[in-house]
PDB file of C-alpha atoms in Angstrom:
ATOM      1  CA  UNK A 579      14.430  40.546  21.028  1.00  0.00           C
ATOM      2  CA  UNK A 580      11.201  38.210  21.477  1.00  0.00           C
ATOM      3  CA  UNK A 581      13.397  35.330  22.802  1.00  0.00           C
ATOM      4  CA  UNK A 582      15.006  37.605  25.756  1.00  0.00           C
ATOM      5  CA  UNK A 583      11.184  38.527  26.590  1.00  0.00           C
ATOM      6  CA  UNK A 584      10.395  35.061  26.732  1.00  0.00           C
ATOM      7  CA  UNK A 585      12.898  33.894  29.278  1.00  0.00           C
ATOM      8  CA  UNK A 586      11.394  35.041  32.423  1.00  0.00           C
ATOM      9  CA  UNK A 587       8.568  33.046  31.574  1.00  0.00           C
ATOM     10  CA  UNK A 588      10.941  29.847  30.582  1.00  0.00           C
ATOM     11  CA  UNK A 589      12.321  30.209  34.328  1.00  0.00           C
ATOM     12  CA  UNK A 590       9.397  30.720  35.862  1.00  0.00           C
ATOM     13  CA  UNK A 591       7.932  27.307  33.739  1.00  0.00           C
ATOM     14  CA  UNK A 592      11.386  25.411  35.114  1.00  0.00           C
ATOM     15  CA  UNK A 593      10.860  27.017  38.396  1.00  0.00           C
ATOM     16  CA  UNK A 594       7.395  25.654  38.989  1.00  0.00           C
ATOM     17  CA  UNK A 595       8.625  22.310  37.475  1.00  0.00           C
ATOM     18  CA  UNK A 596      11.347  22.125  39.981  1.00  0.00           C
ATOM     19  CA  UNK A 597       8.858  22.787  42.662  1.00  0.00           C
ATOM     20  CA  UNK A 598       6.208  19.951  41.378  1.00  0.00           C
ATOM     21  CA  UNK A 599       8.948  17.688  41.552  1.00  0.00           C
ATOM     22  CA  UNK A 600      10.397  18.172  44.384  1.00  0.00           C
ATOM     23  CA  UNK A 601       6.902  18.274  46.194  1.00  0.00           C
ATOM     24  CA  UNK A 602       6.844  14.524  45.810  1.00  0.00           C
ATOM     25  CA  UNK A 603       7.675  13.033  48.864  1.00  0.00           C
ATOM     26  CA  UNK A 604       8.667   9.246  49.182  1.00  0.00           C
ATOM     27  CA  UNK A 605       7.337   7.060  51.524  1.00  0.00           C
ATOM     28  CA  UNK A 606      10.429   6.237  52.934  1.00  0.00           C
ATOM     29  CA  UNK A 607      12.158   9.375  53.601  1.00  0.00           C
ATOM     30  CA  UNK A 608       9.699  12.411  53.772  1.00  0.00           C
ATOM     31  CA  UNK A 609      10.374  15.653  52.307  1.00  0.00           C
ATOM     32  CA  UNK A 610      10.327  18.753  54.622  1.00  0.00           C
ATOM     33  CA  UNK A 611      11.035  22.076  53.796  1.00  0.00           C
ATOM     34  CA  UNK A 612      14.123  23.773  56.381  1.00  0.00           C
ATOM     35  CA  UNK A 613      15.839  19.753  56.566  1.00  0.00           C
ATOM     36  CA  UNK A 614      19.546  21.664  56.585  1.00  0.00           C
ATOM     37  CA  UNK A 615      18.238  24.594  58.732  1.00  0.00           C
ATOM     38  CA  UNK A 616      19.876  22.660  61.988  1.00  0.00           C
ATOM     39  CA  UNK A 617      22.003  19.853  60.144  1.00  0.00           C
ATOM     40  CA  UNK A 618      24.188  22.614  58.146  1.00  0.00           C
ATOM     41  CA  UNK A 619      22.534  26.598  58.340  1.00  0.00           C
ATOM     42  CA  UNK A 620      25.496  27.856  55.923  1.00  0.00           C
ATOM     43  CA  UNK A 621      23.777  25.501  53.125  1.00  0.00           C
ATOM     44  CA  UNK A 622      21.292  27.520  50.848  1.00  0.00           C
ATOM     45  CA  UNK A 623      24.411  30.401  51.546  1.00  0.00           C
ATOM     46  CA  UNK A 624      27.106  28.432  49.833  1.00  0.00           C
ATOM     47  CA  UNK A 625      25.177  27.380  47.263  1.00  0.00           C
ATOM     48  CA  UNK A 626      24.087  30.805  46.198  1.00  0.00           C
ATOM     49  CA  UNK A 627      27.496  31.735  45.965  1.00  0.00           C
ATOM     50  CA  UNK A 628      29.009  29.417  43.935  1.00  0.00           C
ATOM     51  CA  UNK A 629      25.878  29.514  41.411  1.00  0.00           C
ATOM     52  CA  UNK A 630      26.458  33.753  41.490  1.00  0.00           C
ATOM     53  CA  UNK A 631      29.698  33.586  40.630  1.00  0.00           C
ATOM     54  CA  UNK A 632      29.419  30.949  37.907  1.00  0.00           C
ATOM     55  CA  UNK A 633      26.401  32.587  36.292  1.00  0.00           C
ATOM     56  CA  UNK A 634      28.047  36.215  36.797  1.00  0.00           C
ATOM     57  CA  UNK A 635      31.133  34.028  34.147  1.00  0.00           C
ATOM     58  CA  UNK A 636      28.484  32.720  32.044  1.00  0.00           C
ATOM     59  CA  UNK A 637      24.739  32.996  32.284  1.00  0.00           C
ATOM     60  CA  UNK A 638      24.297  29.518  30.532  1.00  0.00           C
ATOM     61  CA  UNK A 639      25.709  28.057  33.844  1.00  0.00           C
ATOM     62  CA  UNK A 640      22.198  28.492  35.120  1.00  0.00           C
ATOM     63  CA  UNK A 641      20.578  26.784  32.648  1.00  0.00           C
ATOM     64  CA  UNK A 642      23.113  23.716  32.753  1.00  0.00           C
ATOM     65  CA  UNK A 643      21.744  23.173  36.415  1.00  0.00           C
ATOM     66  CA  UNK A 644      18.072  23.639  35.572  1.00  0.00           C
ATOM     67  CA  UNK A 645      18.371  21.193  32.802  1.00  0.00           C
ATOM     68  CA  UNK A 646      20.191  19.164  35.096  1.00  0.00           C
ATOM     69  CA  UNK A 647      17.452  18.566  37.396  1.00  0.00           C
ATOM     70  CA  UNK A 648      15.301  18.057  35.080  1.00  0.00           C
ATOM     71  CA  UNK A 649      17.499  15.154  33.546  1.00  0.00           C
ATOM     72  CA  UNK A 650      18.274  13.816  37.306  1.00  0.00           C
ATOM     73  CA  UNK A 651      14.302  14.050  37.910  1.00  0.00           C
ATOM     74  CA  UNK A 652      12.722  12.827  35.087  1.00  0.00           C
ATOM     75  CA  UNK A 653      12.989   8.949  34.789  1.00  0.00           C
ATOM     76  CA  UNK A 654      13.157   7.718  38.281  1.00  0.00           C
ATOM     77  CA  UNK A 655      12.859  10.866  41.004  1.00  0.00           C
ATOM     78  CA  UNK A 656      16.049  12.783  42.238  1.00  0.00           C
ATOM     79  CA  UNK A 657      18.394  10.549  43.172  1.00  0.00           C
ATOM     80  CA  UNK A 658      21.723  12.509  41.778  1.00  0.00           C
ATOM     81  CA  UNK A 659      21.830   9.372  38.946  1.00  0.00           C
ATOM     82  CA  UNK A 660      22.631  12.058  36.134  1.00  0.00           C
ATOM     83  CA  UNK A 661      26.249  12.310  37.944  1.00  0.00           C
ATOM     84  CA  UNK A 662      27.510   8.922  38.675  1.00  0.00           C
ATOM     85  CA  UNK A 663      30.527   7.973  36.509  1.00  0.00           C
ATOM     86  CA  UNK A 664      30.985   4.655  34.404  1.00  0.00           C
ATOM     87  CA  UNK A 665      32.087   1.726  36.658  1.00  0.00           C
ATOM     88  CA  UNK A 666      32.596  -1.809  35.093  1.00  0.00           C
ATOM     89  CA  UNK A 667      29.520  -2.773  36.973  1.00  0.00           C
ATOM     90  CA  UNK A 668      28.031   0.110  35.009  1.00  0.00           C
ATOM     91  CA  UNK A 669      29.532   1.014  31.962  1.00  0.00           C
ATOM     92  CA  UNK A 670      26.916   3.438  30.911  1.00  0.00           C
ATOM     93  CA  UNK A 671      25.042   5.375  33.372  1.00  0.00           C
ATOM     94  CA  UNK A 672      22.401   7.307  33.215  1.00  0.00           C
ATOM     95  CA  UNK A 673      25.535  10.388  32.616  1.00  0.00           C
ATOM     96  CA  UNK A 674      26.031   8.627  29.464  1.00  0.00           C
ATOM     97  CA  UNK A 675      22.907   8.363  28.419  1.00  0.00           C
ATOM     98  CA  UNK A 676      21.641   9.456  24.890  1.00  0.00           C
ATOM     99  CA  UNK A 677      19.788  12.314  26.092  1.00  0.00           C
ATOM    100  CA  UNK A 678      22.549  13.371  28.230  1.00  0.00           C
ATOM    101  CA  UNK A 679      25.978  12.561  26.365  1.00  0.00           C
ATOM    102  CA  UNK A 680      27.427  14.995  25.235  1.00  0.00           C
ATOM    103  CA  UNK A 681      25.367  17.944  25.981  1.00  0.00           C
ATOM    104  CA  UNK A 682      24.725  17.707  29.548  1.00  0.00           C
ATOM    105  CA  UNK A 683      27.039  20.163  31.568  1.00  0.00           C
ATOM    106  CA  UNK A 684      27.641  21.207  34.609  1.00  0.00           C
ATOM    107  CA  UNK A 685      29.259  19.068  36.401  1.00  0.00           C
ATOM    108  CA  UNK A 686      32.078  20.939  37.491  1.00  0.00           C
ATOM    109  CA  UNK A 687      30.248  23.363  39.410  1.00  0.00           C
ATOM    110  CA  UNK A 688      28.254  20.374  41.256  1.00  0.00           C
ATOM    111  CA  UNK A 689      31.948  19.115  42.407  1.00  0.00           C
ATOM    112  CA  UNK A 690      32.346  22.837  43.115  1.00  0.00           C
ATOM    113  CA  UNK A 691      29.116  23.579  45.440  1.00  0.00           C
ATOM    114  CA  UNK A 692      29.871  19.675  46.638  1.00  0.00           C
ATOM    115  CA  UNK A 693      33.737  20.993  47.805  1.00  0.00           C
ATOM    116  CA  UNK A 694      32.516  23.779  49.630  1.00  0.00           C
ATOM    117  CA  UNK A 695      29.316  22.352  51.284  1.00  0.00           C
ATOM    118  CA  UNK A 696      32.032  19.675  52.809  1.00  0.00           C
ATOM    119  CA  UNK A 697      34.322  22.331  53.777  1.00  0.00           C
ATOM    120  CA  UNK A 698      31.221  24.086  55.806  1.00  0.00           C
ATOM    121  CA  UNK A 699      29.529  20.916  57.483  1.00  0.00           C
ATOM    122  CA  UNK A 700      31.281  17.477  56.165  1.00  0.00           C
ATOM    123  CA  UNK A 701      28.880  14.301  55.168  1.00  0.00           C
ATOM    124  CA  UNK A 702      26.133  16.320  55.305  1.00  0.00           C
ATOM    125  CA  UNK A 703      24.153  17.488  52.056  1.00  0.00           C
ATOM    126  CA  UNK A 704      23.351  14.622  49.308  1.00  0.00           C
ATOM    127  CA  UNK A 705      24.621  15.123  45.563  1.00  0.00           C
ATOM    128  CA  UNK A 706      20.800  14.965  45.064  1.00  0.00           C
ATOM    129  CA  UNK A 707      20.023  17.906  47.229  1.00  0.00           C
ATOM    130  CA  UNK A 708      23.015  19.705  45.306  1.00  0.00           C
ATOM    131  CA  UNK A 709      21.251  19.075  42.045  1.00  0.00           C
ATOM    132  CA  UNK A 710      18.155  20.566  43.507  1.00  0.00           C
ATOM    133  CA  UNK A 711      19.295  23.454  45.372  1.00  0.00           C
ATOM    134  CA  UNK A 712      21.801  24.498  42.680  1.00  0.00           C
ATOM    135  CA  UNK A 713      19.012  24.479  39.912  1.00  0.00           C
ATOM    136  CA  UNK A 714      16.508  26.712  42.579  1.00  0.00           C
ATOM    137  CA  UNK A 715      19.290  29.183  42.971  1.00  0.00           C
ATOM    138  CA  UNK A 716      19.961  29.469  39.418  1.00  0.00           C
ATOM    139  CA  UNK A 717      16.067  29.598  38.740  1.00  0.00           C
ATOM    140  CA  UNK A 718      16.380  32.859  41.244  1.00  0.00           C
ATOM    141  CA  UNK A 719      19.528  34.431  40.051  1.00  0.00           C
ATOM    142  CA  UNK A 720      18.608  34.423  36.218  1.00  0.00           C
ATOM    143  CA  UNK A 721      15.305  36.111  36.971  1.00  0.00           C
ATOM    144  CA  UNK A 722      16.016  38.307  39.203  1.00  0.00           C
ATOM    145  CA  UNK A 723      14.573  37.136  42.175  1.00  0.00           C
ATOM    146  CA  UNK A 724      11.291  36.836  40.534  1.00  0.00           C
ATOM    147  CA  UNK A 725      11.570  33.103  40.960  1.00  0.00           C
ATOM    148  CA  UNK A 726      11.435  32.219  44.271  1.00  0.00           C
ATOM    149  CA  UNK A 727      10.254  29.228  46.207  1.00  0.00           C
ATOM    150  CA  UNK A 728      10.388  26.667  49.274  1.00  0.00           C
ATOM    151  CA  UNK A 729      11.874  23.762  48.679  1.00  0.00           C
ATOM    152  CA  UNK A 730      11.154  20.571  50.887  1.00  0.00           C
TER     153      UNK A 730
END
C-alpha cells in the first residue's frame, strides 16, 4: 500500500521535471506558452483524449509518455530523437539506444495523438511537442488533476 501513496508524489516529481525542461528556451526558436492557441485551438483537446482513453486501457500508458520525455529530453533537449526509426544513414538511433531498447514504449499512441492532430489542423504540431504535451496530460490524468501546469 506504501507504493500507491507514493505515486502522487512520483507525478508531481515528473511533473515539475517536465516543466524545468521545457522552461528552457533556445535561442533560436523561443518558447511561449499558448504557441497552438491560434495555429491549431483543438490541440491540448485531442491530446487529452487520446491519452484518457489509453490510460482508462492501461494506466501504465501514462507512465510510458512521462518516461518518454524524459528519454527525448535528457541528452540533447526535446527534439522528438527518442522516435526516429533506423535509416542506413543511422542504423541505431537514439530509439535504439541501450537505455531505451527494449523497454521504451509508447510509441503507438504518439502515431495515434500524431494521426489525429493531422486530421484536426495538418503540418502543424511537431513530434516534439507531441512528446511533451502527451507526457503533461498523462502527468494530469494519473493524478487527478493535481498536476497541472503551463507549458511554453
Amino acid at each position: 500500500m506504501a507504493a500507491v501513496a507514493a505515486k502522487p508524489h512520483v507525478l508531481v516529481a515528473c511533473a515539475l521535471l517536465l516543466l524545468a525542461v521545457g522552461c528552457q528556451a533556445s535561442p533560436f526558436w523561443p518558447l511561449e506558452i499558448g504557441y497552438y492557441h491560434d495555429k491549431c485551438p483543438q490541440a491540448e483537446a485531442v491530446v487529452k483524449g487520446v491519452m484518457e482513453q489509453a490510460i482508462s486501457q492501461n494506466p501504465g500508458n501514462g507512465a510510458a509518455m512521462i518516461r518518454m520525455l524524459f528519454h527525448d529530453c535528457f541528452v540533447e533537449g526535446c527534439d522528438a530523437s527518442v522516435l526516429l526509426d533506423p535509416t542506413p544513414f543511422s542504423p541505431t538511433p537514439e530509439k535504439l539506444s541501450p537505455p531505451n531498447d527494449p523497454t521504451l514504449r509508447g510509441f503507438e499512441l504518439i502515431d495515434a495523438i500524431k494521426d489525429a492532430l493531422e486530421a484536426a489542423c495538418p503540418g502543424v504540431v511537431s513530434c516534439a511537442d507531441i512528446v511533451a504535451c502527451a507526457a503533461r496530460a498523462a502527468a494530469r490524468i494519473l493524478s487527478s488533476g493535481k498536476v497541472n501546469f503551463q507549458m511554453p
